[in-house]
Amino acid sequence: MRVELLTVGDELLLGDTINGNAAWMGQRLSEHGLEVTRSVVVGDELDVIVEADEEALDRV
């Protein structure tokens, strides 16, 4: 099964916070046999979040 990670937060984009959750989640998913194909970070704007989600679903 293929998986894409979508993490949300202006603090991630600005570098104020390291995206450790995405790294941890990618490792756990991979350990369980899932193929992580993409990791995307978007800001806190709803329209950007919806767009990223729709783009990911289009790749399914």
PDB file of N, CA and C in Angstrom:
ATOM      1  N   MET A   1       0.840  -1.168   0.000  1.00  0.00           N
ATOM      2  CA  MET A   1       0.000   0.000   0.000  1.00  0.00           C
ATOM      3  C   MET A   1       0.891   1.240   0.000  1.00  0.00           C
ATOM      4  N   ARG A   2       0.513   2.223  -0.822  1.00  0.00           N
ATOM      5  CA  ARG A   2       1.249   3.482  -0.898  1.00  0.00           C
ATOM      6  C   ARG A   2       0.611   4.514   0.030  1.00  0.00           C
ATOM      7  N   VAL A   3       1.464   5.318   0.650  1.00  0.00           N
ATOM      8  CA  VAL A   3       1.007   6.309   1.617  1.00  0.00           C
ATOM      9  C   VAL A   3       1.694   7.637   1.336  1.00  0.00           C
ATOM     10  N   GLU A   4       0.944   8.707   1.477  1.00  0.00           N
ATOM     11  CA  GLU A   4       1.508  10.052   1.422  1.00  0.00           C
ATOM     12  C   GLU A   4       1.277  10.716   2.767  1.00  0.00           C
ATOM     13  N   LEU A   5       2.275  11.434   3.247  1.00  0.00           N
ATOM     14  CA  LEU A   5       2.147  12.173   4.496  1.00  0.00           C
ATOM     15  C   LEU A   5       1.872  13.634   4.185  1.00  0.00           C
ATOM     16  N   LEU A   6       0.905  14.212   4.859  1.00  0.00           N
ATOM     17  CA  LEU A   6       0.606  15.626   4.742  1.00  0.00           C
ATOM     18  C   LEU A   6       0.680  16.222   6.142  1.00  0.00           C
ATOM     19  N   THR A   7       1.645  17.108   6.350  1.00  0.00           N
ATOM     20  CA  THR A   7       1.759  17.770   7.639  1.00  0.00           C
ATOM     21  C   THR A   7       1.449  19.243   7.447  1.00  0.00           C
ATOM     22  N   VAL A   8       0.831  19.824   8.458  1.00  0.00           N
ATOM     23  CA  VAL A   8       0.309  21.178   8.358  1.00  0.00           C
ATOM     24  C   VAL A   8       0.901  22.048   9.463  1.00  0.00           C
ATOM     25  N   GLY A   9       1.375  23.217   9.065  1.00  0.00           N
ATOM     26  CA  GLY A   9       1.814  24.177  10.069  1.00  0.00           C
ATOM     27  C   GLY A   9       2.779  25.199   9.509  1.00  0.00           C
ATOM     28  N   ASP A  10       2.455  26.465   9.718  1.00  0.00           N
ATOM     29  CA  ASP A  10       3.367  27.533   9.301  1.00  0.00           C
ATOM     30  C   ASP A  10       4.721  27.393   9.990  1.00  0.00           C
ATOM     31  N   GLU A  11       4.709  26.912  11.231  1.00  0.00           N
ATOM     32  CA  GLU A  11       5.959  26.774  11.973  1.00  0.00           C
ATOM     33  C   GLU A  11       6.896  25.764  11.316  1.00  0.00           C
ATOM     34  N   LEU A  12       6.343  24.786  10.620  1.00  0.00           N
ATOM     35  CA  LEU A  12       7.155  23.810   9.895  1.00  0.00           C
ATOM     36  C   LEU A  12       7.757  24.442   8.646  1.00  0.00           C
ATOM     37  N   LEU A  13       6.961  25.246   7.941  1.00  0.00           N
ATOM     38  CA  LEU A  13       7.440  25.907   6.728  1.00  0.00           C
ATOM     39  C   LEU A  13       8.516  26.937   7.037  1.00  0.00           C
ATOM     40  N   LEU A  14       8.360  27.632   8.157  1.00  0.00           N
ATOM     41  CA  LEU A  14       9.297  28.696   8.524  1.00  0.00           C
ATOM     42  C   LEU A  14      10.553  28.167   9.203  1.00  0.00           C
ATOM     43  N   GLY A  15      10.560  26.880   9.519  1.00  0.00           N
ATOM     44  CA  GLY A  15      11.728  26.293  10.161  1.00  0.00           C
ATOM     45  C   GLY A  15      11.779  26.509  11.661  1.00  0.00           C
ATOM     46  N   ASP A  16      10.688  27.009  12.228  1.00  0.00           N
ATOM     47  CA  ASP A  16      10.642  27.206  13.677  1.00  0.00           C
ATOM     48  C   ASP A  16      10.552  25.881  14.419  1.00  0.00           C
ATOM     49  N   THR A  17      10.004  24.874  13.750  1.00  0.00           N
ATOM     50  CA  THR A  17       9.837  23.550  14.340  1.00  0.00           C
ATOM     51  C   THR A  17      10.324  22.513  13.335  1.00  0.00           C
ATOM     52  N   ILE A  18      11.116  21.573  13.832  1.00  0.00           N
ATOM     53  CA  ILE A  18      11.565  20.454  12.996  1.00  0.00           C
ATOM     54  C   ILE A  18      10.393  19.494  12.826  1.00  0.00           C
ATOM     55  N   ASN A  19      10.229  18.976  11.613  1.00  0.00           N
ATOM     56  CA  ASN A  19       9.112  18.084  11.323  1.00  0.00           C
ATOM     57  C   ASN A  19       9.424  16.654  11.768  1.00  0.00           C
ATOM     58  N   GLY A  20       9.634  16.493  13.032  1.00  0.00           N
ATOM     59  CA  GLY A  20       9.950  15.184  13.592  1.00  0.00           C
ATOM     60  C   GLY A  20       8.796  14.202  13.505  1.00  0.00           C
ATOM     61  N   ASN A  21       7.574  14.697  13.536  1.00  0.00           N
ATOM     62  CA  ASN A  21       6.414  13.800  13.445  1.00  0.00           C
ATOM     63  C   ASN A  21       6.378  13.087  12.108  1.00  0.00           C
ATOM     64  N   ALA A  22       6.695  13.799  11.022  1.00  0.00           N
ATOM     65  CA  ALA A  22       6.682  13.177   9.700  1.00  0.00           C
ATOM     66  C   ALA A  22       7.773  12.117   9.595  1.00  0.00           C
ATOM     67  N   ALA A  23       8.943  12.418  10.152  1.00  0.00           N
ATOM     68  CA  ALA A  23      10.034  11.444  10.130  1.00  0.00           C
ATOM     69  C   ALA A  23       9.650  10.192  10.921  1.00  0.00           C
ATOM     70  N   TRP A  24       9.097  10.398  12.090  1.00  0.00           N
ATOM     71  CA  TRP A  24       8.682   9.268  12.935  1.00  0.00           C
ATOM     72  C   TRP A  24       7.603   8.444  12.244  1.00  0.00           C
ATOM     73  N   MET A  25       6.601   9.133  11.691  1.00  0.00           N
ATOM     74  CA  MET A  25       5.495   8.432  11.034  1.00  0.00           C
ATOM     75  C   MET A  25       5.988   7.670   9.807  1.00  0.00           C
ATOM     76  N   GLY A  26       6.871   8.281   9.024  1.00  0.00           N
ATOM     77  CA  GLY A  26       7.427   7.602   7.867  1.00  0.00           C
ATOM     78  C   GLY A  26       8.149   6.317   8.247  1.00  0.00           C
ATOM     79  N   GLN A  27       8.923   6.379   9.312  1.00  0.00           N
ATOM     80  CA  GLN A  27       9.635   5.187   9.781  1.00  0.00           C
ATOM     81  C   GLN A  27       8.665   4.101  10.224  1.00  0.00           C
ATOM     82  N   ARG A  28       7.662   4.475  11.011  1.00  0.00           N
ATOM     83  CA  ARG A  28       6.705   3.482  11.513  1.00  0.00           C
ATOM     84  C   ARG A  28       5.919   2.845  10.369  1.00  0.00           C
ATOM     85  N   LEU A  29       5.472   3.664   9.431  1.00  0.00           N
ATOM     86  CA  LEU A  29       4.711   3.114   8.308  1.00  0.00           C
ATOM     87  C   LEU A  29       5.559   2.159   7.482  1.00  0.00           C
ATOM     88  N   SER A  30       6.804   2.545   7.242  1.00  0.00           N
ATOM     89  CA  SER A  30       7.716   1.698   6.482  1.00  0.00           C
ATOM     90  C   SER A  30       7.976   0.380   7.202  1.00  0.00           C
ATOM     91  N   GLU A  31       8.151   0.441   8.504  1.00  0.00           N
ATOM     92  CA  GLU A  31       8.371  -0.771   9.299  1.00  0.00           C
ATOM     93  C   GLU A  31       7.194  -1.735   9.188  1.00  0.00           C
ATOM     94  N   HIS A  32       6.019  -1.207   8.920  1.00  0.00           N
ATOM     95  CA  HIS A  32       4.820  -2.042   8.810  1.00  0.00           C
ATOM     96  C   HIS A  32       4.487  -2.389   7.358  1.00  0.00           C
ATOM     97  N   GLY A  33       5.466  -2.194   6.487  1.00  0.00           N
ATOM     98  CA  GLY A  33       5.323  -2.644   5.111  1.00  0.00           C
ATOM     99  C   GLY A  33       4.626  -1.679   4.164  1.00  0.00           C
ATOM    100  N   LEU A  34       4.365  -0.473   4.608  1.00  0.00           N
ATOM    101  CA  LEU A  34       3.729   0.511   3.740  1.00  0.00           C
ATOM    102  C   LEU A  34       4.792   1.298   2.991  1.00  0.00           C
ATOM    103  N   GLU A  35       4.481   1.677   1.764  1.00  0.00           N
ATOM    104  CA  GLU A  35       5.424   2.436   0.942  1.00  0.00           C
ATOM    105  C   GLU A  35       5.083   3.925   1.036  1.00  0.00           C
ATOM    106  N   VAL A  36       5.940   4.672   1.712  1.00  0.00           N
ATOM    107  CA  VAL A  36       5.744   6.112   1.826  1.00  0.00           C
ATOM    108  C   VAL A  36       6.322   6.747   0.565  1.00  0.00           C
ATOM    109  N   THR A  37       5.447   7.343  -0.243  1.00  0.00           N
ATOM    110  CA  THR A  37       5.866   7.847  -1.550  1.00  0.00           C
ATOM    111  C   THR A  37       6.084   9.351  -1.578  1.00  0.00           C
ATOM    112  N   ARG A  38       5.547  10.053  -0.598  1.00  0.00           N
ATOM    113  CA  ARG A  38       5.646  11.504  -0.625  1.00  0.00           C
ATOM    114  C   ARG A  38       5.374  12.045   0.774  1.00  0.00           C
ATOM    115  N   SER A  39       6.052  13.148   1.092  1.00  0.00           N
ATOM    116  CA  SER A  39       5.792  13.882   2.321  1.00  0.00           C
ATOM    117  C   SER A  39       5.694  15.359   1.959  1.00  0.00           C
ATOM    118  N   VAL A  40       4.563  15.954   2.294  1.00  0.00           N
ATOM    119  CA  VAL A  40       4.288  17.341   1.914  1.00  0.00           C
ATOM    120  C   VAL A  40       4.000  18.153   3.170  1.00  0.00           C
ATOM    121  N   VAL A  41       4.544  19.358   3.202  1.00  0.00           N
ATOM    122  CA  VAL A  41       4.265  20.297   4.288  1.00  0.00           C
ATOM    123  C   VAL A  41       3.554  21.502   3.692  1.00  0.00           C
ATOM    124  N   VAL A  42       2.441  21.876   4.305  1.00  0.00           N
ATOM    125  CA  VAL A  42       1.715  23.069   3.875  1.00  0.00           C
ATOM    126  C   VAL A  42       1.456  23.949   5.088  1.00  0.00           C
ATOM    127  N   GLY A  43       1.165  25.204   4.798  1.00  0.00           N
ATOM    128  CA  GLY A  43       0.868  26.156   5.873  1.00  0.00           C
ATOM    129  C   GLY A  43      -0.527  25.957   6.430  1.00  0.00           C
ATOM    130  N   ASP A  44      -0.903  26.877   7.302  1.00  0.00           N
ATOM    131  CA  ASP A  44      -2.158  26.762   8.044  1.00  0.00           C
ATOM    132  C   ASP A  44      -3.388  27.292   7.300  1.00  0.00           C
ATOM    133  N   GLU A  45      -3.261  27.628   6.035  1.00  0.00           N
ATOM    134  CA  GLU A  45      -4.392  28.155   5.283  1.00  0.00           C
ATOM    135  C   GLU A  45      -5.285  27.013   4.787  1.00  0.00           C
ATOM    136  N   LEU A  46      -6.572  27.106   5.069  1.00  0.00           N
ATOM    137  CA  LEU A  46      -7.506  26.028   4.753  1.00  0.00           C
ATOM    138  C   LEU A  46      -7.502  25.679   3.273  1.00  0.00           C
ATOM    139  N   ASP A  47      -7.492  26.678   2.403  1.00  0.00           N
ATOM    140  CA  ASP A  47      -7.543  26.388   0.962  1.00  0.00           C
ATOM    141  C   ASP A  47      -6.307  25.632   0.493  1.00  0.00           C
ATOM    142  N   VAL A  48      -5.167  25.910   1.086  1.00  0.00           N
ATOM    143  CA  VAL A  48      -3.927  25.210   0.728  1.00  0.00           C
ATOM    144  C   VAL A  48      -3.971  23.770   1.233  1.00  0.00           C
ATOM    145  N   ILE A  49      -4.514  23.576   2.417  1.00  0.00           N
ATOM    146  CA  ILE A  49      -4.644  22.232   2.990  1.00  0.00           C
ATOM    147  C   ILE A  49      -5.572  21.387   2.122  1.00  0.00           C
ATOM    148  N   VAL A  50      -6.714  21.955   1.753  1.00  0.00           N
ATOM    149  CA  VAL A  50      -7.685  21.236   0.912  1.00  0.00           C
ATOM    150  C   VAL A  50      -7.065  20.892  -0.433  1.00  0.00           C
ATOM    151  N   GLU A  51      -6.349  21.837  -1.026  1.00  0.00           N
ATOM    152  CA  GLU A  51      -5.713  21.588  -2.325  1.00  0.00           C
ATOM    153  C   GLU A  51      -4.703  20.449  -2.238  1.00  0.00           C
ATOM    154  N   ALA A  52      -3.872  20.459  -1.204  1.00  0.00           N
ATOM    155  CA  ALA A  52      -2.868  19.390  -1.037  1.00  0.00           C
ATOM    156  C   ALA A  52      -3.538  18.043  -0.832  1.00  0.00           C
ATOM    157  N   ASP A  53      -4.627  18.028  -0.080  1.00  0.00           N
ATOM    158  CA  ASP A  53      -5.359  16.791   0.160  1.00  0.00           C
ATOM    159  C   ASP A  53      -5.969  16.271  -1.140  1.00  0.00           C
ATOM    160  N   GLU A  54      -6.582  17.149  -1.907  1.00  0.00           N
ATOM    161  CA  GLU A  54      -7.188  16.747  -3.178  1.00  0.00           C
ATOM    162  C   GLU A  54      -6.131  16.239  -4.164  1.00  0.00           C
ATOM    163  N   GLU A  55      -4.973  16.890  -4.195  1.00  0.00           N
ATOM    164  CA  GLU A  55      -3.900  16.428  -5.083  1.00  0.00           C
ATOM    165  C   GLU A  55      -3.431  15.039  -4.691  1.00  0.00           C
ATOM    166  N   ALA A  56      -3.323  14.780  -3.402  1.00  0.00           N
ATOM    167  CA  ALA A  56      -2.919  13.450  -2.934  1.00  0.00           C
ATOM    168  C   ALA A  56      -3.964  12.406  -3.328  1.00  0.00           C
ATOM    169  N   LEU A  57      -5.228  12.732  -3.162  1.00  0.00           N
ATOM    170  CA  LEU A  57      -6.277  11.784  -3.523  1.00  0.00           C
ATOM    171  C   LEU A  57      -6.316  11.517  -5.020  1.00  0.00           C
ATOM    172  N   ASP A  58      -5.958  12.503  -5.819  1.00  0.00           N
ATOM    173  CA  ASP A  58      -5.909  12.305  -7.265  1.00  0.00           C
ATOM    174  C   ASP A  58      -4.843  11.286  -7.675  1.00  0.00           C
ATOM    175  N   ARG A  59      -3.831  11.102  -6.848  1.00  0.00           N
ATOM    176  CA  ARG A  59      -2.755  10.159  -7.167  1.00  0.00           C
ATOM    177  C   ARG A  59      -3.107   8.725  -6.746  1.00  0.00           C
ATOM    178  N   VAL A  60      -4.194   8.556  -6.057  1.00  0.00           N
ATOM    179  CA  VAL A  60      -4.589   7.212  -5.584  1.00  0.00           C
ATOM    180  C   VAL A  60      -5.076   6.375  -6.736  1.00  0.00           C
TER     181      VAL A  60
END
